[in-house]
Short mmCIF file of C-alpha atoms and ligand atoms in Angstrom, two decimals:
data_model
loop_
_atom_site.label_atom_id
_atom_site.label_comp_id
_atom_site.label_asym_id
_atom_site.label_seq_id
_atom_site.Cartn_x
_atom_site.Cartn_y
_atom_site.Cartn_z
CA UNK K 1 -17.97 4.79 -14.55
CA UNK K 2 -13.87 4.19 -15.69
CA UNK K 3 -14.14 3.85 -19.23
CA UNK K 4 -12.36 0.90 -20.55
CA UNK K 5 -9.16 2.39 -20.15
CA UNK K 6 -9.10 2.38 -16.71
CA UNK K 7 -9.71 -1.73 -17.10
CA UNK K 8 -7.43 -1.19 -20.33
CA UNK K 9 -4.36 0.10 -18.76
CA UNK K 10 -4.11 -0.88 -15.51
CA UNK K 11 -0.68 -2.44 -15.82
CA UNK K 12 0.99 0.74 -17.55
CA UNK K 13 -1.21 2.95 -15.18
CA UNK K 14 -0.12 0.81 -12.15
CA UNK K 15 3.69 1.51 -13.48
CA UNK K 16 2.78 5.43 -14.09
CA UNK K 17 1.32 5.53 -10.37
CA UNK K 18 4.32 3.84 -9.16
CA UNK K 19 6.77 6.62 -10.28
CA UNK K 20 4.03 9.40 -9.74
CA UNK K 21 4.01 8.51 -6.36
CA UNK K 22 7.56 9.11 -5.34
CA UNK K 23 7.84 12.07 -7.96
CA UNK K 24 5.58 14.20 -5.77
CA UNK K 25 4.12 16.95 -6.42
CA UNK K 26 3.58 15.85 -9.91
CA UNK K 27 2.10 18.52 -11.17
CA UNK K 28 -2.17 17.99 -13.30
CA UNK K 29 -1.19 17.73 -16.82
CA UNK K 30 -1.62 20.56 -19.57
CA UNK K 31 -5.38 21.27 -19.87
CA UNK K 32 -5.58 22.45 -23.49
CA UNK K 33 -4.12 19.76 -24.71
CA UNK K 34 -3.17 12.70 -28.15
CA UNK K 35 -1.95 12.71 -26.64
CA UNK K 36 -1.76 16.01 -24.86
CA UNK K 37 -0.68 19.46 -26.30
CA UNK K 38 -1.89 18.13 -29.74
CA UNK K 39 -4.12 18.67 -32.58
CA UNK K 40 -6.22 16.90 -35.18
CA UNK K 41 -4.05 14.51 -37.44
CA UNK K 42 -5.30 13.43 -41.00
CA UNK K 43 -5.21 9.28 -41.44
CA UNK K 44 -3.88 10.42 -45.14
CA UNK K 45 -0.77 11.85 -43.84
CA UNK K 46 -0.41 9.21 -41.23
CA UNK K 47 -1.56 6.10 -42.88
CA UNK K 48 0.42 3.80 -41.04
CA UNK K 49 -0.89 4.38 -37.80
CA UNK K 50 -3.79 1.78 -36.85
CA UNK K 51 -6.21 1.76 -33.63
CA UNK K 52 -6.14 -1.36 -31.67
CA UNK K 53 -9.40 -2.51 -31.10
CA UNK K 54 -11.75 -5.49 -29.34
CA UNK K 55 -15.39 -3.98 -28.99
CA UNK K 56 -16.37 -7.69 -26.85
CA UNK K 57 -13.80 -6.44 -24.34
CA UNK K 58 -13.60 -2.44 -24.50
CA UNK K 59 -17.33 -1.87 -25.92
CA UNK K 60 -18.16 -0.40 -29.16
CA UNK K 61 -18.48 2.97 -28.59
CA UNK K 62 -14.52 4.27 -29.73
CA UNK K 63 -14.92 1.04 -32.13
CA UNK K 64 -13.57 -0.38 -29.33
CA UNK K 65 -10.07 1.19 -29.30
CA UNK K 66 -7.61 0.37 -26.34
CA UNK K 67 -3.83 1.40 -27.90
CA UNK K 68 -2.12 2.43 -31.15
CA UNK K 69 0.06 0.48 -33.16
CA UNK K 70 2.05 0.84 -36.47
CA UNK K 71 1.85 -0.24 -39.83
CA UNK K 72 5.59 -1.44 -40.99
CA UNK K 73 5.14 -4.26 -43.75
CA UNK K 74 1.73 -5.12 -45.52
CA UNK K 75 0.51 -8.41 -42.66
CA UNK K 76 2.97 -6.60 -39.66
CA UNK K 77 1.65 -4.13 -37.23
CA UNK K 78 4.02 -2.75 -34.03
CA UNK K 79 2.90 -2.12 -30.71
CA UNK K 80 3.73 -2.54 -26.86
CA UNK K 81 3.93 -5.47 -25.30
CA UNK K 82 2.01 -4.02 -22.38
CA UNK K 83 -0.90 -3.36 -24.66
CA UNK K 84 -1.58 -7.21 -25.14
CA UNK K 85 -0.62 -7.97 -20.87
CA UNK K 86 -3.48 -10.54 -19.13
CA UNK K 87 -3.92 -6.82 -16.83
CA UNK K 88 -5.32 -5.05 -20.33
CA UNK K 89 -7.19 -7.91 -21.92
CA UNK K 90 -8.04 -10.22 -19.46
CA UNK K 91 -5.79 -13.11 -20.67
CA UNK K 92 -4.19 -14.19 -24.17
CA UNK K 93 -4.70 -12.24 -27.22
CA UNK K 94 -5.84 -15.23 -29.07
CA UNK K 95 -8.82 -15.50 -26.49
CA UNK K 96 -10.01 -12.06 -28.09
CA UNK K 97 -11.89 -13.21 -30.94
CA UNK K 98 -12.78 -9.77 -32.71
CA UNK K 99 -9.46 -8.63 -31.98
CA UNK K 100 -8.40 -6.56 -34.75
CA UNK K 101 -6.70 -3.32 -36.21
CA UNK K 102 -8.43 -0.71 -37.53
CA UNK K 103 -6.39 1.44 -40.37
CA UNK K 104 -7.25 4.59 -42.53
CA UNK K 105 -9.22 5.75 -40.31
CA UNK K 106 -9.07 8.44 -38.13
CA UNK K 107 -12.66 9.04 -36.47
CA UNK K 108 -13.67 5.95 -34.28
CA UNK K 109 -17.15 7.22 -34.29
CA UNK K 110 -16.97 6.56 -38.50
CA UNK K 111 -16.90 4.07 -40.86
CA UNK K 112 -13.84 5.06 -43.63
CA UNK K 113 -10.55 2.45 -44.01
CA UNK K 114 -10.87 -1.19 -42.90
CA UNK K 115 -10.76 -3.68 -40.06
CA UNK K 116 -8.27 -6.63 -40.48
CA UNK K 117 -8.33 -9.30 -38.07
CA UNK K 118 -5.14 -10.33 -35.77
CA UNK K 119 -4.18 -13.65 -36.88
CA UNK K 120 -1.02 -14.16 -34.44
CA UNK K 121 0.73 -11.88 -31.78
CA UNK K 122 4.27 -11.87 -30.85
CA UNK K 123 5.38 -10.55 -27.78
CA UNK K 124 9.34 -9.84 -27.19
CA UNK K 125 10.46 -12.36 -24.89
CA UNK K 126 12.86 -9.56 -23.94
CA UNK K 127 9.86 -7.50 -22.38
CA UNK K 128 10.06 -6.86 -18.90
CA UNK K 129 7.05 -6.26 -16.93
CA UNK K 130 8.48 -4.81 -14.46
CA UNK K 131 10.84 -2.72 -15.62
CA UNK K 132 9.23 -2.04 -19.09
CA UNK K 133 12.18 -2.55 -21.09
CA UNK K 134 11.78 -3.89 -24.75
CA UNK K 135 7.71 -2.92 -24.76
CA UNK K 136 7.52 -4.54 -27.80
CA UNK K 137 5.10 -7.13 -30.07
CA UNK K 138 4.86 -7.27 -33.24
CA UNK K 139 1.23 -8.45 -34.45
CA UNK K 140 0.59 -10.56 -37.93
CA UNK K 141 -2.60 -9.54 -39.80
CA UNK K 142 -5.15 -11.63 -41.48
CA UNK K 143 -4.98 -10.01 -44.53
CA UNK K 144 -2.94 -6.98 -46.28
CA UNK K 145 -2.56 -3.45 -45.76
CA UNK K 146 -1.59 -1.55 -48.71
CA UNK K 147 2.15 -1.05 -49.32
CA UNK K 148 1.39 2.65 -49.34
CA UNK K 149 0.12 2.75 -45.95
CA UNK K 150 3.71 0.74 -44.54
CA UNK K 151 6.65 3.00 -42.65
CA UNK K 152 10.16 2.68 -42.23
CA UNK K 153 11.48 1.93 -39.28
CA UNK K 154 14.97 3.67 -38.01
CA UNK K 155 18.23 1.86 -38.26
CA UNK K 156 20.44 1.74 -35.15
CA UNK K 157 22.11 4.53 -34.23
CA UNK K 158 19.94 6.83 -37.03
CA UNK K 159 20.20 10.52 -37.17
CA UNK K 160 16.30 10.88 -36.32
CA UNK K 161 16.96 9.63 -32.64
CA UNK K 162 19.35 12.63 -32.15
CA UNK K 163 18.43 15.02 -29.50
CA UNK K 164 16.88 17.94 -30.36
CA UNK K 165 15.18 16.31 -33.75
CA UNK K 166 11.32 17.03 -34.47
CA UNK K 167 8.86 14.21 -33.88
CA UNK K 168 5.53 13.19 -33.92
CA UNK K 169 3.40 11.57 -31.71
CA UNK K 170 -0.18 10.11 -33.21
CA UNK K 171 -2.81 8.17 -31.19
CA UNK K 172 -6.55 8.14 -29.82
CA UNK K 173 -5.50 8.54 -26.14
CA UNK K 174 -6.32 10.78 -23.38
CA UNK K 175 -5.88 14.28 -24.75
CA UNK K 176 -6.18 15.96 -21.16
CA UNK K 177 -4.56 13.22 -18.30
CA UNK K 178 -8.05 13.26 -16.93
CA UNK K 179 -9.61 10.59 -19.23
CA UNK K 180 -10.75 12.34 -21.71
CA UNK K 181 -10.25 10.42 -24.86
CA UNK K 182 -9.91 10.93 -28.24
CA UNK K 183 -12.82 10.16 -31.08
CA UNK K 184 -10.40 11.49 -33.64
CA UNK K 185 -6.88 10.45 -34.54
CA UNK K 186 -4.79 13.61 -32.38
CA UNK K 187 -0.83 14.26 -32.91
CA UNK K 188 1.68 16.30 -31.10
CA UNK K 189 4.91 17.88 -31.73
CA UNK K 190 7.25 16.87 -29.61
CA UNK K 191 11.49 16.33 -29.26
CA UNK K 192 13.68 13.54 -28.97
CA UNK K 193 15.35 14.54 -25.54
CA UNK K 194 18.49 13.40 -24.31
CA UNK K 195 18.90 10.25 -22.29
CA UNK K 196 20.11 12.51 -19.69
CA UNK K 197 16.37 14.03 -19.44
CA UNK K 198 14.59 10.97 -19.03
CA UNK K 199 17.38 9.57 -16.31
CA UNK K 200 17.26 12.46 -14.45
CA UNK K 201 13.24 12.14 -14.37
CA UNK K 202 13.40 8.26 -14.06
CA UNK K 203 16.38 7.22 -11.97
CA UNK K 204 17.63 3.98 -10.49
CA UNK K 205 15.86 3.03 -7.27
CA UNK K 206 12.46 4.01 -7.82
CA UNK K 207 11.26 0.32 -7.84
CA UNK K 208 10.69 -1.02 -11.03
CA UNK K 209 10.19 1.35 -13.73
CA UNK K 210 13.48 3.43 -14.50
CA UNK K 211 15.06 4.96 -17.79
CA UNK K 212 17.23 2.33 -19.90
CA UNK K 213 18.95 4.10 -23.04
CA UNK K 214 19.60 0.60 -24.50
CA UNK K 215 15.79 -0.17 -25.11
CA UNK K 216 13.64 3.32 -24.56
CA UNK K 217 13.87 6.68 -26.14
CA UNK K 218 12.85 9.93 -24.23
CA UNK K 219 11.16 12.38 -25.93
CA UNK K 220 8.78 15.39 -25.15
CA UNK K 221 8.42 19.30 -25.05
CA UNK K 222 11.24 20.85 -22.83
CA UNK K 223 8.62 23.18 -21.64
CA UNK K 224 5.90 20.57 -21.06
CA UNK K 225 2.44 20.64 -22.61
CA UNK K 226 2.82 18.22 -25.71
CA UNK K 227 3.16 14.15 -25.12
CA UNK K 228 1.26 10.88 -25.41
CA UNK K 229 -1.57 9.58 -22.51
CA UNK K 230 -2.77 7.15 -21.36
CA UNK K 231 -4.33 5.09 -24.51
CA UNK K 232 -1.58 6.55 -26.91
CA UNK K 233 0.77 3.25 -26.31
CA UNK K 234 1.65 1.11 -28.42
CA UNK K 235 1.15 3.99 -31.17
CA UNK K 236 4.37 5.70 -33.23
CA UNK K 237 6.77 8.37 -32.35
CA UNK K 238 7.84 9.54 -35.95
CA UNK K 239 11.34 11.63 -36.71
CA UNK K 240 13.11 12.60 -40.06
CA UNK K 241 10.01 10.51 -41.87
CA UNK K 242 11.04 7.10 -39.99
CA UNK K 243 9.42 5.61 -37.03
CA UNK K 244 11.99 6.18 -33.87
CA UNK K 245 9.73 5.11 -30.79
CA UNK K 246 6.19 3.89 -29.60
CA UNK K 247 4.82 5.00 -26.35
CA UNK K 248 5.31 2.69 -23.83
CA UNK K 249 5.43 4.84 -20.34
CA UNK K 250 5.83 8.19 -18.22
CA UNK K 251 4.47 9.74 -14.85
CA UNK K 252 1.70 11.86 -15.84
CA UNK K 253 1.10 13.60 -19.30
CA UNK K 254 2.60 16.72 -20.27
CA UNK K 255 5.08 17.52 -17.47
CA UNK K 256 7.65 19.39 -18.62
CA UNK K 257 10.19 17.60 -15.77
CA UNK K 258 8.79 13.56 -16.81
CA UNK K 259 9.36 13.70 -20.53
CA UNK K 260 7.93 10.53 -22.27
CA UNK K 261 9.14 7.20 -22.75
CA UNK K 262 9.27 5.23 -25.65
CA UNK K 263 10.44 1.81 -26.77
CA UNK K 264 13.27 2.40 -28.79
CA UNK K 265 12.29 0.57 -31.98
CA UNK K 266 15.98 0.79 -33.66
CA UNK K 267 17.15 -1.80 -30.97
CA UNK K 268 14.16 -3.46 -29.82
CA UNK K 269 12.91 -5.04 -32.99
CA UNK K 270 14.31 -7.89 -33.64
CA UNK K 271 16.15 -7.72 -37.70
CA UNK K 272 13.87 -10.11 -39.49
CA UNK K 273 9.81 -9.96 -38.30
N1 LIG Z 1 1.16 3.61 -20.62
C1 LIG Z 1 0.33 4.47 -21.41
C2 LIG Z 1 -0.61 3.62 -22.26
O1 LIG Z 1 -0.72 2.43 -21.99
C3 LIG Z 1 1.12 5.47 -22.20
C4 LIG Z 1 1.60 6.54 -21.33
C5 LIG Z 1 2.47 7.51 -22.03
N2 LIG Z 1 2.66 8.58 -21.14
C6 LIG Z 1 3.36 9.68 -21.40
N3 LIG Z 1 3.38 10.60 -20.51
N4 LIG Z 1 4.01 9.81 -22.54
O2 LIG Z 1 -1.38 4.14 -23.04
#
C-alpha cells in the first residue's frame, strides 16, 4: 500500500518527477542514509522544529505526520505552502479538523511535548504552484509554545546563507528515497551551495520547476549522500544558529549533482507575521 505520503505529496512528488524525468539517469538515492545521509536528532536541541500532523487524513500510526514546520514566535509556526495544497490534504486546511502541530517531540510512536491545534493558515499569495517559488505559509496556533522553543529567522542578505556555511536539516521524512520514513526526529549535515549549483541542476526550460535565487536557497553535500526527502518539507534548514531555508523541492534525495531546494526564508517571509 503507498503510505500516506504518496497521497501526502503528490503535488511536490509530481514536481520532483517532472525534473527527474528529463534529468535522466538520476541516479537511486544514498542507501544508508531525514532526510537522507542523517542521524538521530534530540527535540531538546531542536525545539523549534514541530511535525505537521492530521491522523483523520494521514492515519495515526506516525501521529499522523505529513511535513515539518518551524517554531518562530510563541502562536507562529513556518512551513511550505505546498504542504497545505488541495493535492496533500484533499481541500482547505480549515476542513482538517484535528489539524495540528506536534512540538517537543521527537518519536511519533511516543507521547512527550504537546499537540496545539491550527487555528488559521496563511498561505503566501506569492506561491507559485507551478514554479514553486515563495513555498511559504505561515500557520497561527491555538495556543502558545514556549518562548524557549521559538528560532530566529535570518535577515536578508545574512552571513549564514553564504556558500560553503554548515547547516542543518531536521524532519520525519523519508530517510532512504524509497519510502522509508522516519518514527524519530532525523537531521543531516549539509551546505549552503551556491546558486550556481542549484541552476546548473535546475535550469530554465525544464517546464515548471527551475532554480530562482530571489526566493529558494540551494543547499546539500557536494559529494551527495546527506539532504531532506520526501516528508522533510515544510521543516527548517538551520545555519550560524538562525533558520536560512525550509525544504520545499529537488529531483531525488541525496544526489550529489540535484542539491536541495529550499524556500529562502530571508526574502520570502513577509516583515511583520
Ligand atoms: N517535496 C518534498 C516534500 O514535500 C521535499 C523534497 C526535498 N527533496 C530534496 N531532495 N531535498 O516533502
Amino acid at each position: 500500500m503507498r503510505g500516506p505520503f504518496a497521497r501526502a505529496l503528490t503535488g511536490a512528488l509530481g514536481l520532483v518527477t517532472a525534473v527527474a524525468g528529463v534529468v535522466a539517469g538520476a541516479a537511486p538515492a544514498a542507501a544508508d542514509s531525514v532526510v537522507v545521509g542523517g542521524s538521530p536528532a534530540a527535540i531538546t536541541e531542536a525545539p523549534w522544529v514541530v511535525a505537521l500532523s492530521s491522523r483523520d487524513r494521514f492515519g495515526g500510526t506516525r501521529a499522523g505526520q505529513f511535513c515539518g514546520g518551524v517554531v518562530v514566535a510563541p502562536t507562529k509556526v513556518l512551513t511550505a505552502a505546498h504542504c497545505l495544497g488541495r493535492e496533500v490534504l484533499g481541500g482547505q486546511p480549515w476542513q482538517l479538523r484535528d489539524f495540528s502541530v506536534i512540538a517537543g517531540r521527537a518519536s511519533l510512536r511516543g507521547q512527550g511535548g504537546q499537540e496545539v491545534r491550527i487555528a488559521d493558515t496563511w498561505v503566501n499569495p506569492d506561491y507559485d504552484p507551478t514554479t514553486n517559488s515563495g513555498d511559504l505559509a505561515v500557520l497561527t496556533l491555538a495556543e502558545s509554545l514556549p518562548e524557549s522553543f521559538v528560532i530566529k529567522v535570518a535577515a536578508r542578505g545574512d552571513a549564514a546563507e553564504n556558500p560553503g556555511t554548515a547547516a542543518e536539516v531536521y524532519g520525519w521524512g523519508d530517510t532512504s528515497g524509497n519510502g522509508s520514513y522516519a518514527s524519530s526526529l532525523r537531521s543531516a549535515h549539509v551546505q549552503v551551495l551556491p546558486d550556481a549549483a542549484c541552476e546548473r541542476a535546475y535550469p530554465d526550460g525544464f517546464g515548471g520547476v527551475s532554480y530562482r535565487k530571489e526566493t529558494m536557497l540551494c543547499a546539500g553535500d557536494p559529494r551527495g549522500g546527506r539532504d531532506a526527502c520526501q516528508g522533510d518539507s515544510g521543516g527548517p534548514l538551520v545555519a550560524r544558529g538562525v533558520l536560512v531555508g525550509l525544504v520545499s523541492w529537488g529531483s531525488g534525495c541525496g544526489q550529489a549533482e540535484n542539491p536541495g531546494v529550499y524556500t529562502r526564508v530571508s526574502t520570502v517571509l513577509p516583515e511583520r507575521l
